[in-house]
PDB file of C-alpha atoms in Angstrom:
ATOM      1  CA  UNK Q 285     -63.303-170.269  -9.082  1.00  0.00           C
ATOM      2  CA  UNK Q 286     -65.377-171.963 -11.769  1.00  0.00           C
ATOM      3  CA  UNK Q 287     -65.049-175.585 -13.489  1.00  0.00           C
ATOM      4  CA  UNK Q 288     -63.535-175.747 -16.549  1.00  0.00           C
ATOM      5  CA  UNK Q 289     -65.623-176.863 -19.037  1.00  0.00           C
ATOM      6  CA  UNK Q 290     -64.615-179.633 -21.399  1.00  0.00           C
ATOM      7  CA  UNK Q 291     -64.064-178.884 -24.937  1.00  0.00           C
ATOM      8  CA  UNK Q 292     -66.917-180.027 -27.335  1.00  0.00           C
ATOM      9  CA  UNK Q 293     -66.309-182.429 -29.902  1.00  0.00           C
ATOM     10  CA  UNK Q 294     -66.457-181.204 -33.409  1.00  0.00           C
ATOM     11  CA  UNK Q 295     -69.579-182.928 -34.390  1.00  0.00           C
ATOM     12  CA  UNK Q 296     -71.374-181.566 -31.044  1.00  0.00           C
ATOM     13  CA  UNK Q 297     -70.339-177.946 -32.117  1.00  0.00           C
ATOM     14  CA  UNK Q 298     -71.894-178.248 -35.634  1.00  0.00           C
ATOM     15  CA  UNK Q 299     -74.889-179.990 -34.597  1.00  0.00           C
ATOM     16  CA  UNK Q 300     -76.078-178.384 -31.630  1.00  0.00           C
ATOM     17  CA  UNK Q 301     -77.169-174.870 -33.003  1.00  0.00           C
ATOM     18  CA  UNK Q 302     -78.744-176.823 -35.876  1.00  0.00           C
ATOM     19  CA  UNK Q 303     -80.607-178.793 -33.130  1.00  0.00           C
ATOM     20  CA  UNK Q 304     -81.756-175.714 -31.365  1.00  0.00           C
ATOM     21  CA  UNK Q 305     -82.568-173.919 -34.499  1.00  0.00           C
ATOM     22  CA  UNK Q 306     -84.995-176.845 -35.335  1.00  0.00           C
ATOM     23  CA  UNK Q 307     -86.503-177.256 -31.757  1.00  0.00           C
ATOM     24  CA  UNK Q 308     -87.096-173.276 -31.686  1.00  0.00           C
ATOM     25  CA  UNK Q 309     -88.882-173.728 -35.464  1.00  0.00           C
ATOM     26  CA  UNK Q 310     -90.819-176.657 -34.072  1.00  0.00           C
ATOM     27  CA  UNK Q 311     -91.928-174.617 -30.879  1.00  0.00           C
ATOM     28  CA  UNK Q 312     -92.820-171.737 -32.783  1.00  0.00           C
ATOM     29  CA  UNK Q 313     -94.730-173.463 -35.426  1.00  0.00           C
ATOM     30  CA  UNK Q 314     -96.749-175.117 -32.470  1.00  0.00           C
ATOM     31  CA  UNK Q 315     -97.535-171.571 -31.033  1.00  0.00           C
ATOM     32  CA  UNK Q 316     -95.690-172.650 -27.976  1.00  0.00           C
ATOM     33  CA  UNK Q 317     -92.569-170.523 -28.025  1.00  0.00           C
ATOM     34  CA  UNK Q 318     -93.041-167.139 -26.861  1.00  0.00           C
ATOM     35  CA  UNK Q 319     -89.871-164.689 -25.339  1.00  0.00           C
ATOM     36  CA  UNK Q 320     -91.434-162.940 -23.095  1.00  0.00           C
ATOM     37  CA  UNK Q 321     -93.493-160.081 -22.543  1.00  0.00           C
ATOM     38  CA  UNK Q 322     -91.725-156.782 -23.549  1.00  0.00           C
ATOM     39  CA  UNK Q 323     -92.180-153.893 -21.077  1.00  0.00           C
ATOM     40  CA  UNK Q 324     -95.924-155.228 -20.368  1.00  0.00           C
ATOM     41  CA  UNK Q 325     -96.901-155.361 -23.990  1.00  0.00           C
ATOM     42  CA  UNK Q 326     -98.059-158.200 -25.971  1.00  0.00           C
ATOM     43  CA  UNK Q 327     -95.802-161.422 -25.742  1.00  0.00           C
ATOM     44  CA  UNK Q 328     -93.341-161.344 -28.578  1.00  0.00           C
ATOM     45  CA  UNK Q 329     -93.311-164.637 -30.559  1.00  0.00           C
ATOM     46  CA  UNK Q 330     -90.081-166.041 -32.415  1.00  0.00           C
ATOM     47  CA  UNK Q 331     -91.802-165.717 -35.738  1.00  0.00           C
ATOM     48  CA  UNK Q 332     -92.420-162.039 -35.783  1.00  0.00           C
ATOM     49  CA  UNK Q 333     -92.537-161.562 -39.456  1.00  0.00           C
ATOM     50  CA  UNK Q 334     -95.836-163.740 -39.283  1.00  0.00           C
ATOM     51  CA  UNK Q 335     -97.258-161.324 -36.737  1.00  0.00           C
ATOM     52  CA  UNK Q 336     -96.333-158.051 -38.430  1.00  0.00           C
ATOM     53  CA  UNK Q 337     -99.054-158.571 -41.064  1.00  0.00           C
ATOM     54  CA  UNK Q 338    -101.472-156.624 -38.962  1.00  0.00           C
ATOM     55  CA  UNK Q 339     -99.160-153.710 -38.054  1.00  0.00           C
ATOM     56  CA  UNK Q 340     -99.075-150.806 -40.530  1.00  0.00           C
ATOM     57  CA  UNK Q 341     -96.321-148.650 -38.953  1.00  0.00           C
ATOM     58  CA  UNK Q 342     -93.091-150.515 -38.469  1.00  0.00           C
ATOM     59  CA  UNK Q 343     -89.658-149.476 -37.350  1.00  0.00           C
ATOM     60  CA  UNK Q 344     -86.477-151.187 -37.879  1.00  0.00           C
ATOM     61  CA  UNK Q 345     -83.258-150.363 -35.720  1.00  0.00           C
ATOM     62  CA  UNK Q 346     -80.092-151.820 -37.624  1.00  0.00           C
ATOM     63  CA  UNK Q 347     -80.489-153.959 -39.984  1.00  0.00           C
ATOM     64  CA  UNK Q 348     -78.974-151.929 -42.902  1.00  0.00           C
ATOM     65  CA  UNK Q 349     -78.720-154.984 -45.102  1.00  0.00           C
ATOM     66  CA  UNK Q 350     -82.505-154.925 -45.674  1.00  0.00           C
ATOM     67  CA  UNK Q 351     -83.160-158.590 -44.799  1.00  0.00           C
ATOM     68  CA  UNK Q 352     -85.755-157.568 -42.167  1.00  0.00           C
ATOM     69  CA  UNK Q 353     -87.295-154.952 -44.081  1.00  0.00           C
ATOM     70  CA  UNK Q 354     -87.601-157.686 -46.898  1.00  0.00           C
ATOM     71  CA  UNK Q 355     -89.648-159.746 -44.649  1.00  0.00           C
ATOM     72  CA  UNK Q 356     -91.757-157.015 -43.302  1.00  0.00           C
ATOM     73  CA  UNK Q 357     -92.756-155.788 -46.584  1.00  0.00           C
ATOM     74  CA  UNK Q 358     -94.210-159.325 -47.683  1.00  0.00           C
ATOM     75  CA  UNK Q 359     -97.079-158.230 -45.864  1.00  0.00           C
ATOM     76  CA  UNK Q 360     -99.601-155.735 -47.562  1.00  0.00           C
ATOM     77  CA  UNK Q 361    -100.885-154.346 -44.773  1.00  0.00           C
ATOM     78  CA  UNK Q 362     -97.791-152.693 -43.942  1.00  0.00           C
ATOM     79  CA  UNK Q 363     -98.017-149.035 -44.954  1.00  0.00           C
ATOM     80  CA  UNK Q 364     -94.358-147.442 -43.893  1.00  0.00           C
ATOM     81  CA  UNK Q 365     -91.346-149.055 -42.593  1.00  0.00           C
ATOM     82  CA  UNK Q 366     -88.488-146.638 -41.242  1.00  0.00           C
ATOM     83  CA  UNK Q 367     -85.365-148.041 -41.140  1.00  0.00           C
ATOM     84  CA  UNK Q 368     -82.712-146.341 -38.546  1.00  0.00           C
ATOM     85  CA  UNK Q 369     -79.067-147.460 -39.577  1.00  0.00           C
ATOM     86  CA  UNK Q 370     -76.015-146.025 -38.288  1.00  0.00           C
ATOM     87  CA  UNK Q 371     -73.723-146.792 -41.550  1.00  0.00           C
ATOM     88  CA  UNK Q 372     -74.825-145.260 -44.789  1.00  0.00           C
ATOM     89  CA  UNK Q 373     -72.333-147.371 -46.571  1.00  0.00           C
ATOM     90  CA  UNK Q 374     -74.040-150.479 -45.652  1.00  0.00           C
ATOM     91  CA  UNK Q 375     -77.552-149.125 -46.998  1.00  0.00           C
ATOM     92  CA  UNK Q 376     -75.892-147.783 -50.027  1.00  0.00           C
ATOM     93  CA  UNK Q 377     -74.182-151.165 -51.075  1.00  0.00           C
ATOM     94  CA  UNK Q 378     -77.624-153.241 -50.079  1.00  0.00           C
ATOM     95  CA  UNK Q 379     -79.369-150.727 -51.993  1.00  0.00           C
ATOM     96  CA  UNK Q 380     -77.103-149.963 -55.022  1.00  0.00           C
ATOM     97  CA  UNK Q 381     -75.007-152.791 -55.945  1.00  0.00           C
ATOM     98  CA  UNK Q 382     -77.196-155.374 -57.971  1.00  0.00           C
ATOM     99  CA  UNK Q 383     -76.210-158.459 -56.419  1.00  0.00           C
ATOM    100  CA  UNK Q 384     -76.665-157.226 -52.987  1.00  0.00           C
ATOM    101  CA  UNK Q 385     -80.198-155.519 -53.530  1.00  0.00           C
ATOM    102  CA  UNK Q 386     -80.945-158.714 -54.933  1.00  0.00           C
ATOM    103  CA  UNK Q 387     -80.805-160.668 -51.837  1.00  0.00           C
ATOM    104  CA  UNK Q 388     -83.153-158.097 -49.813  1.00  0.00           C
ATOM    105  CA  UNK Q 389     -85.544-158.307 -53.002  1.00  0.00           C
ATOM    106  CA  UNK Q 390     -84.725-154.908 -53.437  1.00  0.00           C
ATOM    107  CA  UNK Q 391     -86.510-153.797 -50.176  1.00  0.00           C
ATOM    108  CA  UNK Q 392     -84.680-150.709 -49.470  1.00  0.00           C
ATOM    109  CA  UNK Q 393     -85.703-148.924 -52.695  1.00  0.00           C
ATOM    110  CA  UNK Q 394     -89.504-149.391 -51.966  1.00  0.00           C
ATOM    111  CA  UNK Q 395     -91.500-146.486 -51.667  1.00  0.00           C
ATOM    112  CA  UNK Q 396     -92.629-147.486 -48.297  1.00  0.00           C
ATOM    113  CA  UNK Q 397     -89.336-147.772 -46.901  1.00  0.00           C
ATOM    114  CA  UNK Q 398     -87.708-144.688 -45.263  1.00  0.00           C
ATOM    115  CA  UNK Q 399     -83.912-144.813 -44.388  1.00  0.00           C
ATOM    116  CA  UNK Q 400     -82.633-142.708 -41.795  1.00  0.00           C
ATOM    117  CA  UNK Q 401     -78.719-142.760 -41.131  1.00  0.00           C
ATOM    118  CA  UNK Q 402     -78.648-142.065 -37.297  1.00  0.00           C
ATOM    119  CA  UNK Q 403     -77.543-143.709 -34.104  1.00  0.00           C
ATOM    120  CA  UNK Q 404     -80.638-145.660 -33.028  1.00  0.00           C
ATOM    121  CA  UNK Q 405     -80.387-144.451 -29.442  1.00  0.00           C
ATOM    122  CA  UNK Q 406     -79.983-140.753 -30.413  1.00  0.00           C
ATOM    123  CA  UNK Q 407     -82.745-141.140 -33.039  1.00  0.00           C
ATOM    124  CA  UNK Q 408     -85.153-142.488 -30.316  1.00  0.00           C
ATOM    125  CA  UNK Q 409     -84.582-139.609 -27.668  1.00  0.00           C
ATOM    126  CA  UNK Q 410     -84.860-136.785 -30.494  1.00  0.00           C
ATOM    127  CA  UNK Q 411     -88.212-138.477 -32.260  1.00  0.00           C
ATOM    128  CA  UNK Q 412     -90.024-138.849 -28.838  1.00  0.00           C
ATOM    129  CA  UNK Q 413     -93.539-138.301 -30.708  1.00  0.00           C
ATOM    130  CA  UNK Q 414     -92.605-140.947 -33.511  1.00  0.00           C
ATOM    131  CA  UNK Q 415     -94.933-144.373 -32.666  1.00  0.00           C
ATOM    132  CA  UNK Q 416     -94.989-147.698 -34.358  1.00  0.00           C
ATOM    133  CA  UNK Q 417     -97.080-150.660 -33.922  1.00  0.00           C
ATOM    134  CA  UNK Q 418     -94.045-152.942 -34.340  1.00  0.00           C
ATOM    135  CA  UNK Q 419     -90.345-152.208 -33.692  1.00  0.00           C
ATOM    136  CA  UNK Q 420     -87.802-154.752 -35.155  1.00  0.00           C
ATOM    137  CA  UNK Q 421     -84.229-154.632 -33.479  1.00  0.00           C
ATOM    138  CA  UNK Q 422     -81.377-155.956 -35.922  1.00  0.00           C
ATOM    139  CA  UNK Q 423     -77.843-154.980 -34.194  1.00  0.00           C
ATOM    140  CA  UNK Q 424     -74.681-156.715 -34.108  1.00  0.00           C
ATOM    141  CA  UNK Q 425     -73.686-158.340 -30.995  1.00  0.00           C
ATOM    142  CA  UNK Q 426     -72.578-156.197 -28.282  1.00  0.00           C
ATOM    143  CA  UNK Q 427     -68.766-156.965 -29.012  1.00  0.00           C
ATOM    144  CA  UNK Q 428     -67.519-153.505 -28.149  1.00  0.00           C
ATOM    145  CA  UNK Q 429     -68.151-150.937 -25.340  1.00  0.00           C
ATOM    146  CA  UNK Q 430     -69.752-148.276 -27.932  1.00  0.00           C
ATOM    147  CA  UNK Q 431     -72.440-151.042 -28.851  1.00  0.00           C
ATOM    148  CA  UNK Q 432     -73.298-151.684 -25.004  1.00  0.00           C
ATOM    149  CA  UNK Q 433     -75.662-148.660 -24.996  1.00  0.00           C
ATOM    150  CA  UNK Q 434     -77.958-150.581 -27.173  1.00  0.00           C
ATOM    151  CA  UNK Q 435     -78.233-153.367 -24.688  1.00  0.00           C
ATOM    152  CA  UNK Q 436     -79.600-151.457 -21.648  1.00  0.00           C
ATOM    153  CA  UNK Q 437     -82.632-151.107 -19.716  1.00  0.00           C
ATOM    154  CA  UNK Q 438     -82.329-147.127 -20.846  1.00  0.00           C
ATOM    155  CA  UNK Q 439     -82.421-148.062 -24.452  1.00  0.00           C
ATOM    156  CA  UNK Q 440     -85.348-150.532 -24.137  1.00  0.00           C
ATOM    157  CA  UNK Q 441     -87.436-148.046 -22.117  1.00  0.00           C
ATOM    158  CA  UNK Q 442     -86.845-145.520 -25.022  1.00  0.00           C
ATOM    159  CA  UNK Q 443     -88.135-148.116 -27.155  1.00  0.00           C
ATOM    160  CA  UNK Q 444     -91.097-148.745 -25.453  1.00  0.00           C
ATOM    161  CA  UNK Q 445     -91.946-145.054 -25.337  1.00  0.00           C
ATOM    162  CA  UNK Q 446     -92.233-145.363 -29.044  1.00  0.00           C
ATOM    163  CA  UNK Q 447     -94.420-148.333 -29.306  1.00  0.00           C
ATOM    164  CA  UNK Q 448     -98.249-148.298 -29.821  1.00  0.00           C
ATOM    165  CA  UNK Q 449    -100.327-150.042 -26.725  1.00  0.00           C
ATOM    166  CA  UNK Q 450    -101.047-153.431 -28.933  1.00  0.00           C
ATOM    167  CA  UNK Q 451     -97.660-153.249 -30.638  1.00  0.00           C
ATOM    168  CA  UNK Q 452     -94.818-155.660 -30.140  1.00  0.00           C
ATOM    169  CA  UNK Q 453     -90.768-155.722 -30.114  1.00  0.00           C
ATOM    170  CA  UNK Q 454     -88.689-158.372 -31.965  1.00  0.00           C
ATOM    171  CA  UNK Q 455     -84.984-158.417 -31.296  1.00  0.00           C
ATOM    172  CA  UNK Q 456     -82.710-160.270 -33.515  1.00  0.00           C
ATOM    173  CA  UNK Q 457     -80.092-161.859 -30.989  1.00  0.00           C
ATOM    174  CA  UNK Q 458     -77.167-164.576 -31.797  1.00  0.00           C
ATOM    175  CA  UNK Q 459     -77.054-167.652 -29.451  1.00  0.00           C
ATOM    176  CA  UNK Q 460     -74.126-167.872 -27.064  1.00  0.00           C
ATOM    177  CA  UNK Q 461     -73.773-171.252 -28.512  1.00  0.00           C
ATOM    178  CA  UNK Q 462     -73.327-170.036 -31.927  1.00  0.00           C
ATOM    179  CA  UNK Q 463     -71.204-166.730 -31.138  1.00  0.00           C
ATOM    180  CA  UNK Q 464     -68.617-167.911 -28.577  1.00  0.00           C
ATOM    181  CA  UNK Q 465     -66.147-165.393 -27.130  1.00  0.00           C
TER     182      UNK Q 465
END
C-alpha cells in the first residue's frame, strides 16, 4: 500500500513546472543536459533544434501542427523534412487556415516538406529503406491503448533502423508534473 501524497498548494502547482523549465533551459544552454543515448547513437540534447543544423534529412513523426517543422526549417542546411501524421484534418487545418498556418510560419507549405498521412508505426514498418539524419517524435501523451504502441521498445527499434549512424532522435514528452492523471 502506497502512502498518500499531500496535496500541493496552488502556488506550488503553478511554479513547479516553471522552475523545472527554467532549470532545464539553464542546463541545456550550459551544455550540461543530455537526455541519454538513443540505441547507442549520439546523445540527444534538449535543444534538438540547434543540433539539427547539420542534418539535411529529417523525419518528424506526429506534430501535424507544424510547430516542430517550423523550427527545423529555420536551418538552411535542411534539405527535406518528411512529416508522418496520422490525422489529415490537423495538417489541413494548420496548412490551410491562415491564422493557424501563421503559427507555424507556413512551414507545412514549404517545398522542402513532404506530408504523409499514415500511422507512424505502420509507416516505419513499410518504409524500411528510408534513412534520416534526425528523427523528431512529437506524439501526444499515451492516454489510451491505441497510442501505447508508440511508446514501446519495438517502436524505438523501428525508429533506430531508420536513423543514420551519426544521427539523433529527439522525443517530445510531457512532464508528469504538468500532465497529471
